[in-house]
Amino acid sequence: MKHVLLWMAGLGSLSMVAQSGAGVATAHPIATDVAMSTLAQGGNAFDAAVATHFALAVV
């Protein structure tokens, strides 16, 4: 358990790298637009995936 806590404590020191471009592929063009818009507004890949699934549920 002690090793797990030490490992988890080290996660806060990870650095993040920003990418200048992104690619999205979905089954519908509107869902693709939603995902790209989410990423353009500062969202991450998980945010884009959730938004895409909501869009695909509606379209």
PDB file of N, CA and C in Angstrom:
ATOM      1  N   MET A   1       0.824  -1.196   0.000  1.00  0.00           N
ATOM      2  CA  MET A   1       0.000   0.000   0.000  1.00  0.00           C
ATOM      3  C   MET A   1       0.866   1.256   0.000  1.00  0.00           C
ATOM      4  N   LYS A   2       1.983   1.200   0.702  1.00  0.00           N
ATOM      5  CA  LYS A   2       2.854   2.364   0.780  1.00  0.00           C
ATOM      6  C   LYS A   2       3.407   2.711  -0.603  1.00  0.00           C
ATOM      7  N   HIS A   3       3.748   1.697  -1.394  1.00  0.00           N
ATOM      8  CA  HIS A   3       4.286   1.937  -2.729  1.00  0.00           C
ATOM      9  C   HIS A   3       3.236   2.576  -3.640  1.00  0.00           C
ATOM     10  N   VAL A   4       1.993   2.161  -3.484  1.00  0.00           N
ATOM     11  CA  VAL A   4       0.924   2.722  -4.305  1.00  0.00           C
ATOM     12  C   VAL A   4       0.727   4.191  -3.975  1.00  0.00           C
ATOM     13  N   LEU A   5       0.737   4.539  -2.691  1.00  0.00           N
ATOM     14  CA  LEU A   5       0.564   5.936  -2.298  1.00  0.00           C
ATOM     15  C   LEU A   5       1.720   6.799  -2.783  1.00  0.00           C
ATOM     16  N   LEU A   6       2.936   6.284  -2.712  1.00  0.00           N
ATOM     17  CA  LEU A   6       4.081   7.039  -3.207  1.00  0.00           C
ATOM     18  C   LEU A   6       3.987   7.231  -4.714  1.00  0.00           C
ATOM     19  N   TRP A   7       3.546   6.206  -5.414  1.00  0.00           N
ATOM     20  CA  TRP A   7       3.388   6.306  -6.857  1.00  0.00           C
ATOM     21  C   TRP A   7       2.316   7.337  -7.199  1.00  0.00           C
ATOM     22  N   MET A   8       1.193   7.318  -6.479  1.00  0.00           N
ATOM     23  CA  MET A   8       0.113   8.263  -6.725  1.00  0.00           C
ATOM     24  C   MET A   8       0.547   9.684  -6.396  1.00  0.00           C
ATOM     25  N   ALA A   9       1.362   9.860  -5.370  1.00  0.00           N
ATOM     26  CA  ALA A   9       1.841  11.191  -5.009  1.00  0.00           C
ATOM     27  C   ALA A   9       2.716  11.764  -6.113  1.00  0.00           C
ATOM     28  N   GLY A  10       3.421  10.919  -6.830  1.00  0.00           N
ATOM     29  CA  GLY A  10       4.280  11.378  -7.912  1.00  0.00           C
ATOM     30  C   GLY A  10       3.525  11.793  -9.157  1.00  0.00           C
ATOM     31  N   LEU A  11       2.243  11.439  -9.261  1.00  0.00           N
ATOM     32  CA  LEU A  11       1.474  11.783 -10.456  1.00  0.00           C
ATOM     33  C   LEU A  11       1.270  13.283 -10.604  1.00  0.00           C
ATOM     34  N   GLY A  12       1.254  14.005  -9.506  1.00  0.00           N
ATOM     35  CA  GLY A  12       1.041  15.444  -9.570  1.00  0.00           C
ATOM     36  C   GLY A  12       2.183  16.195 -10.220  1.00  0.00           C
ATOM     37  N   SER A  13       3.337  15.580 -10.345  1.00  0.00           N
ATOM     38  CA  SER A  13       4.486  16.281 -10.904  1.00  0.00           C
ATOM     39  C   SER A  13       4.667  16.040 -12.401  1.00  0.00           C
ATOM     40  N   LEU A  14       3.734  15.366 -13.043  1.00  0.00           N
ATOM     41  CA  LEU A  14       3.843  15.119 -14.476  1.00  0.00           C
ATOM     42  C   LEU A  14       3.619  16.413 -15.248  1.00  0.00           C
ATOM     43  N   SER A  15       4.377  16.608 -16.299  1.00  0.00           N
ATOM     44  CA  SER A  15       4.189  17.796 -17.126  1.00  0.00           C
ATOM     45  C   SER A  15       3.266  17.464 -18.292  1.00  0.00           C
ATOM     46  N   MET A  16       2.594  18.478 -18.793  1.00  0.00           N
ATOM     47  CA  MET A  16       1.680  18.296 -19.907  1.00  0.00           C
ATOM     48  C   MET A  16       2.253  18.982 -21.137  1.00  0.00           C
ATOM     49  N   VAL A  17       2.026  18.393 -22.284  1.00  0.00           N
ATOM     50  CA  VAL A  17       2.493  18.954 -23.545  1.00  0.00           C
ATOM     51  C   VAL A  17       1.278  19.290 -24.395  1.00  0.00           C
ATOM     52  N   ALA A  18       1.213  20.512 -24.887  1.00  0.00           N
ATOM     53  CA  ALA A  18       0.094  20.931 -25.728  1.00  0.00           C
ATOM     54  C   ALA A  18       0.401  20.616 -27.187  1.00  0.00           C
ATOM     55  N   GLN A  19      -0.575  20.099 -27.879  1.00  0.00           N
ATOM     56  CA  GLN A  19      -0.445  19.801 -29.304  1.00  0.00           C
ATOM     57  C   GLN A  19      -1.092  20.926 -30.105  1.00  0.00           C
ATOM     58  N   SER A  20      -0.541  21.228 -31.242  1.00  0.00           N
ATOM     59  CA  SER A  20      -1.110  22.296 -32.064  1.00  0.00           C
ATOM     60  C   SER A  20      -2.202  21.790 -33.004  1.00  0.00           C
ATOM     61  N   GLY A  21      -2.262  20.509 -33.254  1.00  0.00           N
ATOM     62  CA  GLY A  21      -3.269  19.972 -34.160  1.00  0.00           C
ATOM     63  C   GLY A  21      -3.960  18.772 -33.556  1.00  0.00           C
ATOM     64  N   ALA A  22      -5.131  18.473 -34.074  1.00  0.00           N
ATOM     65  CA  ALA A  22      -5.880  17.325 -33.578  1.00  0.00           C
ATOM     66  C   ALA A  22      -6.604  16.676 -34.744  1.00  0.00           C
ATOM     67  N   GLY A  23      -6.913  15.422 -34.594  1.00  0.00           N
ATOM     68  CA  GLY A  23      -7.671  14.702 -35.604  1.00  0.00           C
ATOM     69  C   GLY A  23      -8.822  13.958 -34.964  1.00  0.00           C
ATOM     70  N   VAL A  24      -9.965  13.982 -35.612  1.00  0.00           N
ATOM     71  CA  VAL A  24     -11.158  13.329 -35.079  1.00  0.00           C
ATOM     72  C   VAL A  24     -11.826  12.573 -36.216  1.00  0.00           C
ATOM     73  N   ALA A  25     -12.268  11.360 -35.950  1.00  0.00           N
ATOM     74  CA  ALA A  25     -13.015  10.570 -36.931  1.00  0.00           C
ATOM     75  C   ALA A  25     -14.259  10.013 -36.259  1.00  0.00           C
ATOM     76  N   THR A  26     -15.420  10.320 -36.816  1.00  0.00           N
ATOM     77  CA  THR A  26     -16.680   9.824 -36.267  1.00  0.00           C
ATOM     78  C   THR A  26     -17.546   9.287 -37.404  1.00  0.00           C
ATOM     79  N   ALA A  27     -18.701   8.768 -37.038  1.00  0.00           N
ATOM     80  CA  ALA A  27     -19.618   8.201 -38.025  1.00  0.00           C
ATOM     81  C   ALA A  27     -20.508   9.252 -38.675  1.00  0.00           C
ATOM     82  N   HIS A  28     -20.474  10.493 -38.189  1.00  0.00           N
ATOM     83  CA  HIS A  28     -21.330  11.544 -38.737  1.00  0.00           C
ATOM     84  C   HIS A  28     -20.581  12.870 -38.716  1.00  0.00           C
ATOM     85  N   PRO A  29     -20.700  13.673 -39.777  1.00  0.00           N
ATOM     86  CA  PRO A  29     -19.963  14.940 -39.832  1.00  0.00           C
ATOM     87  C   PRO A  29     -20.310  15.916 -38.709  1.00  0.00           C
ATOM     88  N   ILE A  30     -21.547  15.918 -38.252  1.00  0.00           N
ATOM     89  CA  ILE A  30     -21.925  16.818 -37.159  1.00  0.00           C
ATOM     90  C   ILE A  30     -21.202  16.417 -35.878  1.00  0.00           C
ATOM     91  N   ALA A  31     -21.087  15.126 -35.622  1.00  0.00           N
ATOM     92  CA  ALA A  31     -20.366  14.657 -34.440  1.00  0.00           C
ATOM     93  C   ALA A  31     -18.890  15.036 -34.524  1.00  0.00           C
ATOM     94  N   THR A  32     -18.333  15.001 -35.718  1.00  0.00           N
ATOM     95  CA  THR A  32     -16.946  15.422 -35.905  1.00  0.00           C
ATOM     96  C   THR A  32     -16.795  16.900 -35.595  1.00  0.00           C
ATOM     97  N   ASP A  33     -17.731  17.718 -36.060  1.00  0.00           N
ATOM     98  CA  ASP A  33     -17.696  19.150 -35.762  1.00  0.00           C
ATOM     99  C   ASP A  33     -17.798  19.412 -34.264  1.00  0.00           C
ATOM    100  N   VAL A  34     -18.642  18.652 -33.582  1.00  0.00           N
ATOM    101  CA  VAL A  34     -18.791  18.800 -32.130  1.00  0.00           C
ATOM    102  C   VAL A  34     -17.479  18.470 -31.425  1.00  0.00           C
ATOM    103  N   ALA A  35     -16.838  17.390 -31.827  1.00  0.00           N
ATOM    104  CA  ALA A  35     -15.577  16.989 -31.198  1.00  0.00           C
ATOM    105  C   ALA A  35     -14.484  18.023 -31.442  1.00  0.00           C
ATOM    106  N   MET A  36     -14.366  18.498 -32.674  1.00  0.00           N
ATOM    107  CA  MET A  36     -13.346  19.504 -32.984  1.00  0.00           C
ATOM    108  C   MET A  36     -13.619  20.813 -32.254  1.00  0.00           C
ATOM    109  N   SER A  37     -14.878  21.183 -32.134  1.00  0.00           N
ATOM    110  CA  SER A  37     -15.240  22.393 -31.398  1.00  0.00           C
ATOM    111  C   SER A  37     -14.879  22.264 -29.923  1.00  0.00           C
ATOM    112  N   THR A  38     -15.106  21.089 -29.363  1.00  0.00           N
ATOM    113  CA  THR A  38     -14.757  20.837 -27.964  1.00  0.00           C
ATOM    114  C   THR A  38     -13.259  20.976 -27.753  1.00  0.00           C
ATOM    115  N   LEU A  39     -12.476  20.424 -28.651  1.00  0.00           N
ATOM    116  CA  LEU A  39     -11.020  20.533 -28.544  1.00  0.00           C
ATOM    117  C   LEU A  39     -10.558  21.975 -28.746  1.00  0.00           C
ATOM    118  N   ALA A  40     -11.173  22.698 -29.666  1.00  0.00           N
ATOM    119  CA  ALA A  40     -10.791  24.084 -29.941  1.00  0.00           C
ATOM    120  C   ALA A  40     -11.084  24.995 -28.755  1.00  0.00           C
ATOM    121  N   GLN A  41     -12.088  24.631 -27.951  1.00  0.00           N
ATOM    122  CA  GLN A  41     -12.447  25.436 -26.789  1.00  0.00           C
ATOM    123  C   GLN A  41     -11.642  25.063 -25.551  1.00  0.00           C
ATOM    124  N   GLY A  42     -10.630  24.223 -25.725  1.00  0.00           N
ATOM    125  CA  GLY A  42      -9.758  23.877 -24.608  1.00  0.00           C
ATOM    126  C   GLY A  42     -10.057  22.550 -23.949  1.00  0.00           C
ATOM    127  N   GLY A  43     -10.988  21.788 -24.483  1.00  0.00           N
ATOM    128  CA  GLY A  43     -11.296  20.480 -23.915  1.00  0.00           C
ATOM    129  C   GLY A  43     -10.218  19.462 -24.250  1.00  0.00           C
ATOM    130  N   ASN A  44     -10.220  18.369 -23.513  1.00  0.00           N
ATOM    131  CA  ASN A  44      -9.246  17.307 -23.775  1.00  0.00           C
ATOM    132  C   ASN A  44      -9.920  16.184 -24.573  1.00  0.00           C
ATOM    133  N   ALA A  45      -9.193  15.115 -24.797  1.00  0.00           N
ATOM    134  CA  ALA A  45      -9.714  14.009 -25.604  1.00  0.00           C
ATOM    135  C   ALA A  45     -10.938  13.365 -24.955  1.00  0.00           C
ATOM    136  N   PHE A  46     -10.950  13.278 -23.633  1.00  0.00           N
ATOM    137  CA  PHE A  46     -12.106  12.691 -22.953  1.00  0.00           C
ATOM    138  C   PHE A  46     -13.336  13.579 -23.129  1.00  0.00           C
ATOM    139  N   ASP A  47     -13.168  14.891 -22.986  1.00  0.00           N
ATOM    140  CA  ASP A  47     -14.280  15.815 -23.203  1.00  0.00           C
ATOM    141  C   ASP A  47     -14.834  15.669 -24.618  1.00  0.00           C
ATOM    142  N   ALA A  48     -13.937  15.576 -25.588  1.00  0.00           N
ATOM    143  CA  ALA A  48     -14.361  15.432 -26.980  1.00  0.00           C
ATOM    144  C   ALA A  48     -15.084  14.109 -27.202  1.00  0.00           C
ATOM    145  N   ALA A  49     -14.619  13.048 -26.562  1.00  0.00           N
ATOM    146  CA  ALA A  49     -15.276  11.741 -26.705  1.00  0.00           C
ATOM    147  C   ALA A  49     -16.685  11.764 -26.129  1.00  0.00           C
ATOM    148  N   VAL A  50     -16.851  12.380 -24.967  1.00  0.00           N
ATOM    149  CA  VAL A  50     -18.180  12.464 -24.351  1.00  0.00           C
ATOM    150  C   VAL A  50     -19.110  13.300 -25.225  1.00  0.00           C
ATOM    151  N   ALA A  51     -18.634  14.438 -25.697  1.00  0.00           N
ATOM    152  CA  ALA A  51     -19.451  15.295 -26.557  1.00  0.00           C
ATOM    153  C   ALA A  51     -19.828  14.571 -27.847  1.00  0.00           C
ATOM    154  N   THR A  52     -18.893  13.809 -28.391  1.00  0.00           N
ATOM    155  CA  THR A  52     -19.156  13.051 -29.613  1.00  0.00           C
ATOM    156  C   THR A  52     -20.240  12.005 -29.395  1.00  0.00           C
ATOM    157  N   HIS A  53     -20.182  11.300 -28.290  1.00  0.00           N
ATOM    158  CA  HIS A  53     -21.195  10.273 -28.008  1.00  0.00           C
ATOM    159  C   HIS A  53     -22.574  10.892 -27.822  1.00  0.00           C
ATOM    160  N   PHE A  54     -22.628  12.054 -27.159  1.00  0.00           N
ATOM    161  CA  PHE A  54     -23.915  12.741 -27.035  1.00  0.00           C
ATOM    162  C   PHE A  54     -24.443  13.147 -28.409  1.00  0.00           C
ATOM    163  N   ALA A  55     -23.557  13.673 -29.256  1.00  0.00           N
ATOM    164  CA  ALA A  55     -23.977  14.088 -30.597  1.00  0.00           C
ATOM    165  C   ALA A  55     -24.450  12.892 -31.418  1.00  0.00           C
ATOM    166  N   LEU A  56     -23.746  11.779 -31.338  1.00  0.00           N
ATOM    167  CA  LEU A  56     -24.141  10.589 -32.096  1.00  0.00           C
ATOM    168  C   LEU A  56     -25.451   9.999 -31.585  1.00  0.00           C
ATOM    169  N   ALA A  57     -25.766  10.208 -30.323  1.00  0.00           N
ATOM    170  CA  ALA A  57     -27.030   9.712 -29.787  1.00  0.00           C
ATOM    171  C   ALA A  57     -28.210  10.510 -30.334  1.00  0.00           C
ATOM    172  N   VAL A  58     -27.957  11.758 -30.707  1.00  0.00           N
ATOM    173  CA  VAL A  58     -29.023  12.629 -31.195  1.00  0.00           C
ATOM    174  C   VAL A  58     -29.189  12.526 -32.707  1.00  0.00           C
ATOM    175  N   VAL A  59     -28.089  12.389 -33.418  1.00  0.00           N
ATOM    176  CA  VAL A  59     -28.132  12.412 -34.890  1.00  0.00           C
ATOM    177  C   VAL A  59     -28.635  11.088 -35.422  1.00  0.00           C
TER     178      VAL A  59
END
